[in-house]
CSV table of C-alpha atoms and ligand atoms in Angstrom, one decimal:
chain,number,residue,atom,x,y,z
L,1,MET,CA,-49.5,-40.1,5.8
L,2,LEU,CA,-53.2,-41.1,5.0
L,3,ASN,CA,-55.7,-38.4,5.1
L,4,PRO,CA,-59.0,-40.2,5.7
L,5,CYS,CA,-62.2,-38.2,6.3
L,6,PRO,CA,-61.3,-36.0,9.1
L,7,ASN,CA,-64.0,-37.4,11.3
L,8,PHE,CA,-62.4,-40.9,11.1
L,9,ARG,CA,-58.9,-40.4,11.3
L,10,TRP,CA,-58.5,-41.0,15.0
L,11,LEU,CA,-60.2,-44.3,14.5
L,12,VAL,CA,-58.3,-45.5,11.5
L,13,LEU,CA,-55.2,-44.6,13.4
L,14,PHE,CA,-56.1,-46.6,16.5
L,15,LEU,CA,-57.4,-49.6,14.5
L,16,THR,CA,-54.6,-49.9,12.1
L,17,THR,CA,-51.7,-51.9,13.0
L,18,THR,CA,-49.9,-52.9,9.7
L,19,ALA,CA,-46.8,-51.4,8.5
L,20,ALA,CA,-48.9,-49.0,6.1
L,21,ALA,CA,-50.5,-47.4,9.4
L,22,PRO,CA,-50.6,-43.9,9.2
L,23,SER,CA,-48.2,-41.9,11.3
L,24,LEU,CA,-48.7,-40.7,14.8
L,25,LEU,CA,-51.1,-37.9,15.6
L,26,LEU,CA,-49.7,-34.7,16.6
L,27,ARG,CA,-50.5,-35.1,20.1
L,28,GLN,CA,-48.9,-38.4,20.3
L,29,ALA,CA,-45.6,-37.2,18.7
L,30,ALA,CA,-45.6,-34.5,21.1
L,31,ASP,CA,-46.1,-36.7,24.2
L,32,GLN,CA,-43.4,-39.2,22.9
L,33,ALA,CA,-41.0,-36.3,22.2
L,34,GLN,CA,-42.0,-34.7,25.6
L,35,VAL,CA,-42.6,-31.3,24.0
L,36,LEU,CA,-45.8,-29.3,24.7
L,37,VAL,CA,-47.7,-28.6,21.6
L,38,GLY,CA,-50.6,-26.3,22.2
L,39,THR,CA,-53.2,-24.1,20.2
L,40,ALA,CA,-55.1,-20.9,21.1
L,41,VAL,CA,-58.9,-21.5,21.7
L,42,ARG,CA,-62.1,-19.6,21.8
L,43,PRO,CA,-64.4,-21.1,24.4
L,44,TYR,CA,-67.8,-20.7,22.5
L,45,LEU,CA,-66.4,-22.9,19.9
L,46,LEU,CA,-65.9,-26.0,22.2
L,47,SER,CA,-69.5,-27.0,21.5
L,48,ASP,CA,-68.7,-27.6,17.9
L,49,ALA,CA,-68.0,-31.5,18.0
L,50,ALA,CA,-65.5,-31.5,15.2
L,51,TYR,CA,-63.6,-28.3,16.7
L,52,SER,CA,-63.6,-29.9,20.4
L,53,ALA,CA,-62.6,-33.7,18.8
L,54,THR,CA,-59.6,-32.1,16.9
L,55,LEU,CA,-58.3,-29.9,19.7
L,56,SER,CA,-58.3,-32.8,22.3
L,57,HIS,CA,-56.9,-35.4,19.9
L,58,GLU,CA,-54.3,-33.2,18.5
L,59,PHE,CA,-52.9,-31.1,21.1
L,60,ASN,CA,-51.5,-31.3,24.9
L,61,MET,CA,-51.9,-27.8,25.8
L,62,VAL,CA,-54.3,-24.7,25.3
L,63,GLU,CA,-54.3,-21.2,25.7
L,64,PRO,CA,-57.5,-19.2,25.5
L,65,GLU,CA,-57.1,-16.7,22.5
L,66,ASP,CA,-59.0,-13.9,24.2
L,67,ALA,CA,-60.8,-15.3,27.4
L,68,MET,CA,-58.2,-14.2,29.8
L,69,LYS,CA,-57.4,-10.8,28.5
L,70,TRP,CA,-58.7,-7.8,30.3
L,71,TRP,CA,-61.4,-7.0,27.8
L,72,THR,CA,-63.1,-10.4,28.8
L,73,VAL,CA,-62.0,-10.8,32.4
L,74,ARG,CA,-62.7,-7.1,33.2
L,75,HIS,CA,-65.5,-6.2,30.8
L,76,THR,CA,-67.3,-4.5,33.7
L,77,ALA,CA,-65.4,-2.1,36.1
L,78,GLY,CA,-65.2,-3.4,39.7
L,79,ALA,CA,-66.0,-7.0,38.6
L,80,PHE,CA,-64.1,-10.0,37.6
L,81,ASP,CA,-65.7,-12.5,35.1
L,82,PHE,CA,-63.9,-15.9,34.8
L,83,ARG,CA,-66.5,-17.8,33.1
L,84,GLU,CA,-64.9,-17.9,29.6
L,85,GLY,CA,-61.7,-18.8,31.0
L,86,ASP,CA,-62.9,-21.4,33.4
L,87,GLN,CA,-64.5,-23.1,30.1
L,88,VAL,CA,-61.2,-23.6,28.7
L,89,VAL,CA,-59.5,-24.7,32.0
L,90,GLN,CA,-62.5,-27.4,32.5
L,91,PHE,CA,-61.9,-28.4,29.0
L,92,ALA,CA,-58.3,-28.8,29.4
L,93,LEU,CA,-58.7,-30.7,32.7
L,94,ALA,CA,-61.1,-33.1,31.1
L,95,HIS,CA,-58.9,-34.0,28.5
L,96,ARG,CA,-55.4,-33.9,30.4
L,97,MET,CA,-54.1,-30.6,28.7
L,98,LYS,CA,-51.8,-28.0,30.0
L,99,VAL,CA,-53.2,-24.3,30.2
L,100,ARG,CA,-51.1,-21.2,29.3
L,101,GLY,CA,-52.4,-18.2,30.6
L,102,HIS,CA,-52.5,-15.1,28.1
L,103,CYS,CA,-52.2,-12.2,29.2
L,104,LEU,CA,-52.1,-9.9,32.2
L,105,VAL,CA,-50.4,-6.8,31.0
L,106,TRP,CA,-50.8,-5.2,27.5
L,107,ASP,CA,-51.6,-2.0,25.8
L,108,HIS,CA,-54.1,-3.8,23.5
L,109,ASN,CA,-57.5,-5.7,24.4
L,110,ASN,CA,-58.1,-3.6,27.3
L,111,PRO,CA,-62.0,-2.5,28.3
L,112,ASP,CA,-63.0,1.1,27.5
L,113,TRP,CA,-63.5,2.0,31.2
L,114,LEU,CA,-59.9,1.3,31.7
L,115,ALA,CA,-58.3,2.7,28.5
L,116,GLN,CA,-60.6,5.6,28.8
L,117,GLY,CA,-60.8,6.1,32.6
L,118,HIS,CA,-58.2,9.0,33.3
L,119,PHE,CA,-56.8,7.3,36.3
L,120,THR,CA,-53.7,8.5,38.3
L,121,PRO,CA,-50.6,6.5,38.3
L,122,THR,CA,-51.5,5.4,42.0
L,123,GLN,CA,-54.9,4.2,41.0
L,124,LEU,CA,-53.5,2.2,37.9
L,125,SER,CA,-50.8,0.7,40.0
L,126,GLN,CA,-53.3,-0.7,42.4
L,127,LEU,CA,-55.7,-1.7,39.6
L,128,LEU,CA,-53.0,-3.8,37.8
L,129,GLN,CA,-51.5,-5.2,41.0
L,130,GLU,CA,-55.1,-6.4,42.0
L,131,HIS,CA,-55.8,-7.7,38.6
L,132,ILE,CA,-52.6,-9.7,38.5
L,133,ALA,CA,-53.1,-11.1,42.1
L,134,THR,CA,-56.9,-11.9,41.5
L,135,VAL,CA,-56.5,-13.8,38.2
L,136,MET,CA,-53.4,-15.5,39.1
L,137,LYS,CA,-54.8,-16.8,42.1
L,138,HIS,CA,-57.9,-17.7,40.6
L,139,TYR,CA,-56.2,-20.0,38.2
L,140,SER,CA,-53.4,-21.1,40.7
L,141,GLY,CA,-52.6,-24.8,40.1
L,142,GLN,CA,-54.6,-24.8,36.9
L,143,VAL,CA,-52.6,-22.5,34.6
L,144,PHE,CA,-48.9,-23.5,34.8
L,145,ALA,CA,-47.4,-20.4,32.7
L,146,TRP,CA,-48.4,-17.0,32.2
L,147,ASP,CA,-47.7,-14.2,29.6
L,148,VAL,CA,-47.2,-11.7,32.3
L,149,VAL,CA,-46.4,-9.1,30.0
L,150,ASN,CA,-47.4,-8.9,26.2
L,151,GLU,CA,-45.6,-6.7,23.5
L,152,ALA,CA,-44.1,-4.0,25.4
L,153,LEU,CA,-41.2,-3.0,23.0
L,154,ASP,CA,-41.5,-1.3,19.8
L,155,GLU,CA,-39.6,-2.3,16.5
L,156,ASN,CA,-36.7,-0.5,17.6
L,157,GLY,CA,-36.5,-1.9,21.0
L,158,HIS,CA,-37.7,1.1,22.7
L,159,VAL,CA,-40.2,0.6,25.6
L,160,LYS,CA,-43.7,1.4,24.1
L,161,ASN,CA,-46.1,4.0,25.2
L,162,SER,CA,-48.9,2.5,26.9
L,163,PRO,CA,-51.4,3.1,29.9
L,164,TRP,CA,-49.0,0.8,32.2
L,165,TYR,CA,-45.8,2.7,31.2
L,166,ASN,CA,-46.5,6.6,30.8
L,167,GLN,CA,-49.9,7.3,29.7
L,168,PRO,CA,-49.8,8.0,32.6
L,169,GLY,CA,-48.4,4.6,33.8
L,170,VAL,CA,-48.2,2.8,37.3
L,171,GLY,CA,-45.7,5.5,38.6
L,172,LEU,CA,-42.7,4.1,36.9
L,173,SER,CA,-43.0,6.2,33.7
L,174,ASP,CA,-39.6,6.9,32.0
L,175,LYS,CA,-37.9,4.3,33.9
L,176,GLY,CA,-37.5,2.0,31.0
L,177,THR,CA,-38.4,-1.5,31.7
L,178,ALA,CA,-39.0,-0.8,35.6
L,179,TYR,CA,-43.0,-1.3,35.0
L,180,ILE,CA,-42.2,-4.6,33.3
L,181,GLU,CA,-40.0,-5.8,36.2
L,182,GLN,CA,-42.7,-4.6,38.7
L,183,ALA,CA,-45.4,-6.6,36.8
L,184,PHE,CA,-43.2,-10.0,37.2
L,185,ARG,CA,-42.6,-9.2,40.9
L,186,TRP,CA,-46.1,-8.9,41.5
L,187,ALA,CA,-46.8,-12.0,39.5
L,188,HIS,CA,-44.5,-14.0,41.6
L,189,GLU,CA,-46.2,-12.9,44.6
L,190,ALA,CA,-49.5,-13.9,43.3
L,191,ASP,CA,-48.6,-17.5,42.3
L,192,PRO,CA,-45.0,-18.5,43.2
L,193,GLN,CA,-45.6,-21.9,41.3
L,194,ALA,CA,-46.6,-20.4,38.0
L,195,LEU,CA,-43.9,-20.1,35.3
L,196,LEU,CA,-43.7,-16.3,34.3
L,197,PHE,CA,-43.1,-15.2,30.4
L,198,TYR,CA,-42.5,-12.3,28.6
L,199,ASN,CA,-44.2,-12.5,25.4
L,200,GLU,CA,-43.4,-10.7,22.1
L,201,ALA,CA,-43.9,-10.1,18.5
L,202,GLU,CA,-41.5,-9.7,15.7
L,203,GLY,CA,-38.3,-10.3,17.9
L,204,GLU,CA,-38.0,-14.0,16.8
L,205,GLY,CA,-35.0,-13.7,14.6
L,206,LEU,CA,-32.0,-11.3,15.1
L,207,ASN,CA,-32.8,-7.7,14.9
L,208,HIS,CA,-32.9,-4.4,17.0
L,209,LYS,CA,-36.0,-5.5,18.8
L,210,SER,CA,-34.8,-9.2,19.7
L,211,ASP,CA,-31.4,-7.4,20.8
L,212,ALA,CA,-33.4,-5.3,23.2
L,213,ILE,CA,-35.5,-8.3,24.4
L,214,TYR,CA,-32.3,-10.2,25.1
L,215,ALA,CA,-30.7,-7.3,26.9
L,216,MET,CA,-33.7,-6.8,29.3
L,217,LEU,CA,-34.1,-10.3,30.1
L,218,LYS,CA,-30.4,-10.6,30.7
L,219,ASP,CA,-30.7,-7.8,33.1
L,220,PHE,CA,-33.7,-9.2,34.8
L,221,LYS,CA,-32.0,-12.8,35.3
L,222,GLN,CA,-28.7,-10.8,36.5
L,223,ARG,CA,-30.9,-9.1,39.2
L,224,SER,CA,-32.9,-12.0,40.0
L,225,VAL,CA,-36.1,-10.6,38.6
L,226,PRO,CA,-38.7,-13.5,38.8
L,227,ILE,CA,-39.1,-14.7,35.1
L,228,ASP,CA,-38.8,-18.2,33.7
L,229,GLY,CA,-39.3,-17.8,30.0
L,230,VAL,CA,-39.7,-15.8,26.8
L,231,GLY,CA,-42.7,-16.3,24.5
L,232,LEU,CA,-41.8,-15.9,20.7
L,233,GLN,CA,-45.0,-15.2,19.1
L,234,MET,CA,-44.0,-16.4,15.4
L,235,HIS,CA,-46.8,-14.7,13.2
L,236,VAL,CA,-45.2,-15.5,9.8
L,237,SER,CA,-45.9,-14.2,6.5
L,238,GLN,CA,-43.0,-14.8,4.3
L,239,PRO,CA,-42.9,-18.1,2.8
L,240,ASP,CA,-39.0,-18.0,2.3
L,241,LEU,CA,-38.4,-17.1,6.1
L,242,ASP,CA,-34.7,-17.9,7.0
L,243,THR,CA,-34.9,-19.8,10.4
L,244,ALA,CA,-31.2,-19.7,10.9
L,245,PRO,CA,-31.4,-16.5,13.0
L,246,ILE,CA,-34.3,-17.9,15.0
L,247,ALA,CA,-32.2,-20.7,16.1
L,248,ALA,CA,-29.5,-18.4,17.1
L,249,ASN,CA,-31.9,-16.3,19.0
L,250,ILE,CA,-33.4,-19.3,20.8
L,251,ALA,CA,-29.9,-20.2,21.5
L,252,ARG,CA,-28.9,-17.0,23.2
L,253,LEU,CA,-32.2,-16.8,25.1
L,254,THR,CA,-31.9,-20.4,26.4
L,255,ALA,CA,-28.3,-19.8,27.4
L,256,LEU,CA,-29.5,-17.1,29.9
L,257,GLY,CA,-31.4,-20.1,31.7
L,258,LEU,CA,-34.8,-19.0,30.1
L,259,GLN,CA,-37.4,-21.5,28.6
L,260,VAL,CA,-38.6,-20.5,25.1
L,261,HIS,CA,-42.2,-21.2,24.2
L,262,ILE,CA,-43.3,-20.7,20.4
L,263,THR,CA,-46.5,-19.0,21.5
L,264,GLU,CA,-48.5,-17.8,18.4
L,265,LEU,CA,-47.3,-19.8,15.3
L,266,ASP,CA,-49.2,-19.1,12.4
L,267,VAL,CA,-48.0,-18.8,8.5
L,268,SER,CA,-50.4,-16.7,6.6
L,269,LEU,CA,-50.9,-17.1,2.8
L,270,PRO,CA,-52.3,-14.8,0.1
L,271,LEU,CA,-55.9,-15.9,-1.0
L,272,ASP,CA,-57.3,-15.7,-4.4
L,273,SER,CA,-60.7,-14.0,-4.9
L,274,SER,CA,-62.7,-17.3,-3.8
L,275,GLY,CA,-60.7,-17.4,-0.4
L,276,HIS,CA,-58.5,-20.1,-1.4
L,277,ALA,CA,-54.7,-20.7,-1.0
L,278,GLN,CA,-52.5,-22.1,-3.9
L,279,HIS,CA,-51.4,-25.7,-3.5
L,280,SER,CA,-47.8,-24.6,-4.3
L,281,ASP,CA,-48.0,-22.2,-1.3
L,282,LEU,CA,-49.5,-24.8,1.0
L,283,LEU,CA,-46.4,-27.0,0.3
L,284,ARG,CA,-43.9,-24.0,1.0
L,285,GLN,CA,-46.0,-23.1,4.1
L,286,ALA,CA,-45.4,-26.7,5.3
L,287,GLU,CA,-41.5,-26.1,5.0
L,288,VAL,CA,-41.7,-22.9,7.1
L,289,TYR,CA,-43.5,-24.9,9.8
L,290,ARG,CA,-41.1,-27.6,9.4
L,291,ARG,CA,-38.1,-25.4,9.9
L,292,ILE,CA,-39.7,-23.4,12.8
L,293,VAL,CA,-40.6,-26.6,14.7
L,294,ARG,CA,-37.1,-28.0,13.9
L,295,ALA,CA,-35.3,-24.7,15.4
L,296,CYS,CA,-37.4,-25.4,18.6
L,297,VAL,CA,-36.9,-29.0,19.0
L,298,GLN,CA,-33.2,-29.0,18.4
L,299,ASN,CA,-33.0,-26.8,21.7
L,300,ARG,CA,-33.7,-28.4,24.9
L,301,GLY,CA,-34.7,-25.1,26.4
L,302,CYS,CA,-37.3,-24.6,23.8
L,303,THR,CA,-40.2,-26.4,25.7
L,304,ALA,CA,-43.5,-25.7,23.9
L,305,ILE,CA,-44.7,-24.9,20.4
L,306,GLN,CA,-48.3,-23.4,20.2
L,307,THR,CA,-50.2,-22.4,17.1
L,308,TRP,CA,-52.6,-19.4,17.1
L,309,GLY,CA,-55.7,-21.4,16.4
L,310,PHE,CA,-55.9,-24.9,14.5
L,311,THR,CA,-58.4,-24.7,11.7
L,312,ASP,CA,-58.5,-22.1,8.9
L,313,LYS,CA,-62.3,-21.9,9.7
L,314,TYR,CA,-61.4,-19.7,12.9
L,315,SER,CA,-58.4,-17.5,12.6
L,316,TRP,CA,-57.6,-14.0,13.5
L,317,ILE,CA,-55.7,-13.6,10.2
L,318,GLY,CA,-58.7,-13.1,8.3
L,319,SER,CA,-60.0,-10.0,10.1
L,320,HIS,CA,-56.4,-8.9,10.7
L,321,SER,CA,-55.7,-8.8,7.0
L,322,HIS,CA,-59.1,-7.6,5.9
L,323,GLY,CA,-59.6,-11.0,4.2
L,324,THR,CA,-56.6,-10.7,1.8
L,325,ARG,CA,-54.5,-13.4,3.7
L,326,GLY,CA,-55.4,-16.7,5.5
L,327,ALA,CA,-55.0,-20.4,5.4
L,328,ALA,CA,-52.4,-19.8,8.2
L,329,LEU,CA,-53.0,-23.1,10.4
L,330,LEU,CA,-52.5,-26.8,10.3
L,331,PHE,CA,-56.0,-27.8,9.6
L,332,ASP,CA,-58.2,-26.6,6.7
L,333,ARG,CA,-61.7,-25.2,7.1
L,334,THR,CA,-63.1,-28.8,7.2
L,335,TYR,CA,-60.5,-29.9,9.8
L,336,LYS,CA,-58.6,-31.8,7.2
L,337,PRO,CA,-55.0,-31.8,8.0
L,338,LYS,CA,-52.6,-29.7,5.9
L,339,PRO,CA,-49.2,-30.5,4.5
L,340,ALA,CA,-47.8,-28.4,7.5
L,341,TYR,CA,-49.5,-30.6,9.9
L,342,ASP,CA,-47.6,-33.6,8.4
L,343,ALA,CA,-44.4,-31.5,8.5
L,344,MET,CA,-45.0,-30.6,12.1
L,345,VAL,CA,-45.6,-34.2,13.2
L,346,GLU,CA,-42.4,-35.4,11.4
L,347,GLU,CA,-40.4,-32.8,12.8
L,348,ILE,CA,-41.5,-33.4,16.4
L,349,SER,CA,-40.8,-37.1,16.0
L,350,ARG,CA,-37.3,-36.3,15.1
L,351,LYS,CA,-36.7,-34.5,18.2
L,352,PRO,CA,-33.2,-35.6,19.4
I,1,LIG,C1,-55.7,-11.5,18.8
I,1,LIG,C2,-56.8,-12.5,18.8
I,1,LIG,O1,-56.6,-13.5,17.9
I,1,LIG,C3,-58.1,-11.8,18.4
I,1,LIG,O2,-59.2,-12.8,18.5
I,1,LIG,C4,-58.4,-10.4,18.9
I,1,LIG,O3,-59.3,-9.9,18.4
I,1,LIG,C5,-57.2,-9.6,19.0
I,1,LIG,O4,-56.2,-10.4,19.7
I,1,LIG,N1,-50.7,-10.9,19.6
I,1,LIG,C6,-51.1,-11.4,20.6
I,1,LIG,C7,-52.7,-12.0,20.7
I,1,LIG,O5,-50.3,-11.3,21.7
I,1,LIG,O6,-53.2,-11.8,21.9
I,1,LIG,C8,-53.3,-11.6,19.5
I,1,LIG,O7,-54.5,-12.0,19.4
I,1,LIG,C9,-52.6,-11.6,18.2
I,1,LIG,C10,-51.3,-10.8,18.3
């Protein structure tokens, strides 16, 4: 496709009517295919014109990267601060985008007062139920789907140590997935309309962890625990990723009657000393994006694909990898679409 100066891409697309017209924008392709294509966002960047223009033209869904986590909403003990999350919701409303909420229960990104508070299980249980109820009611009708519980299992599929499980936990310690189930029940009470997701890392393909996720969700469905879907994070660092096991995993999860959302897709690349990725790696990255998108859109139960940020200018990969990796997203640091962008548009346009 044509890659005119990024700031004029939308204008060119709307004015060009010849056979040589550039292909659809990502958002147009997503709307036509009736699939949600979203991205994680940081509210303090919405005032950057290039950031907000790319966001609103290219995506039909957003998720706050950090703005609805405990460390933002509950920065201070005893108070709720919804300002940052509200900014994301206002932007989404103004641009007719859906909002995914992330996340209500996690052992990371919690404020110090909670992590080091030496609360009793009874106190933690009250705190968590109050948090879930207050946050979900605040965003009721605005956030259509929530990651209720994030990353509760370890790489072997065992329930992870966490303040909510057994340190000291909400009163269900050593009862396996019971605390996760409890969180879903509280979430359903708080907002019966919201779709409730379990979100997890490194359980995208077929392995011990995805087997454990599958077993837990099958048990939940059999016992009518209120859960609607599973989020597969999809932080990829292998350029030769085999996506057949991912398609198989999506198939068995959707066969349970669950929706699958790809929630945090990025494909990080090694960077040279000046911070650039090799062109050949960008092409291989595009194929990884293509195959992951294909694995999702070929299954009717896989209803959303979301990237963890959209411009290489702002991505968690930099700090996470101490600067050794990056270039993981669809647009480069100047908001120019990369080969991965074209691959994603093409695959979404081919949705059966
Ligand atoms: C990351 C954010 O991108 C960073 O800004 C923050 O400092 C730490 O958390 N899995 C998740 C996300 O579910 O919430 C994480 O987001 C990335 C890994």
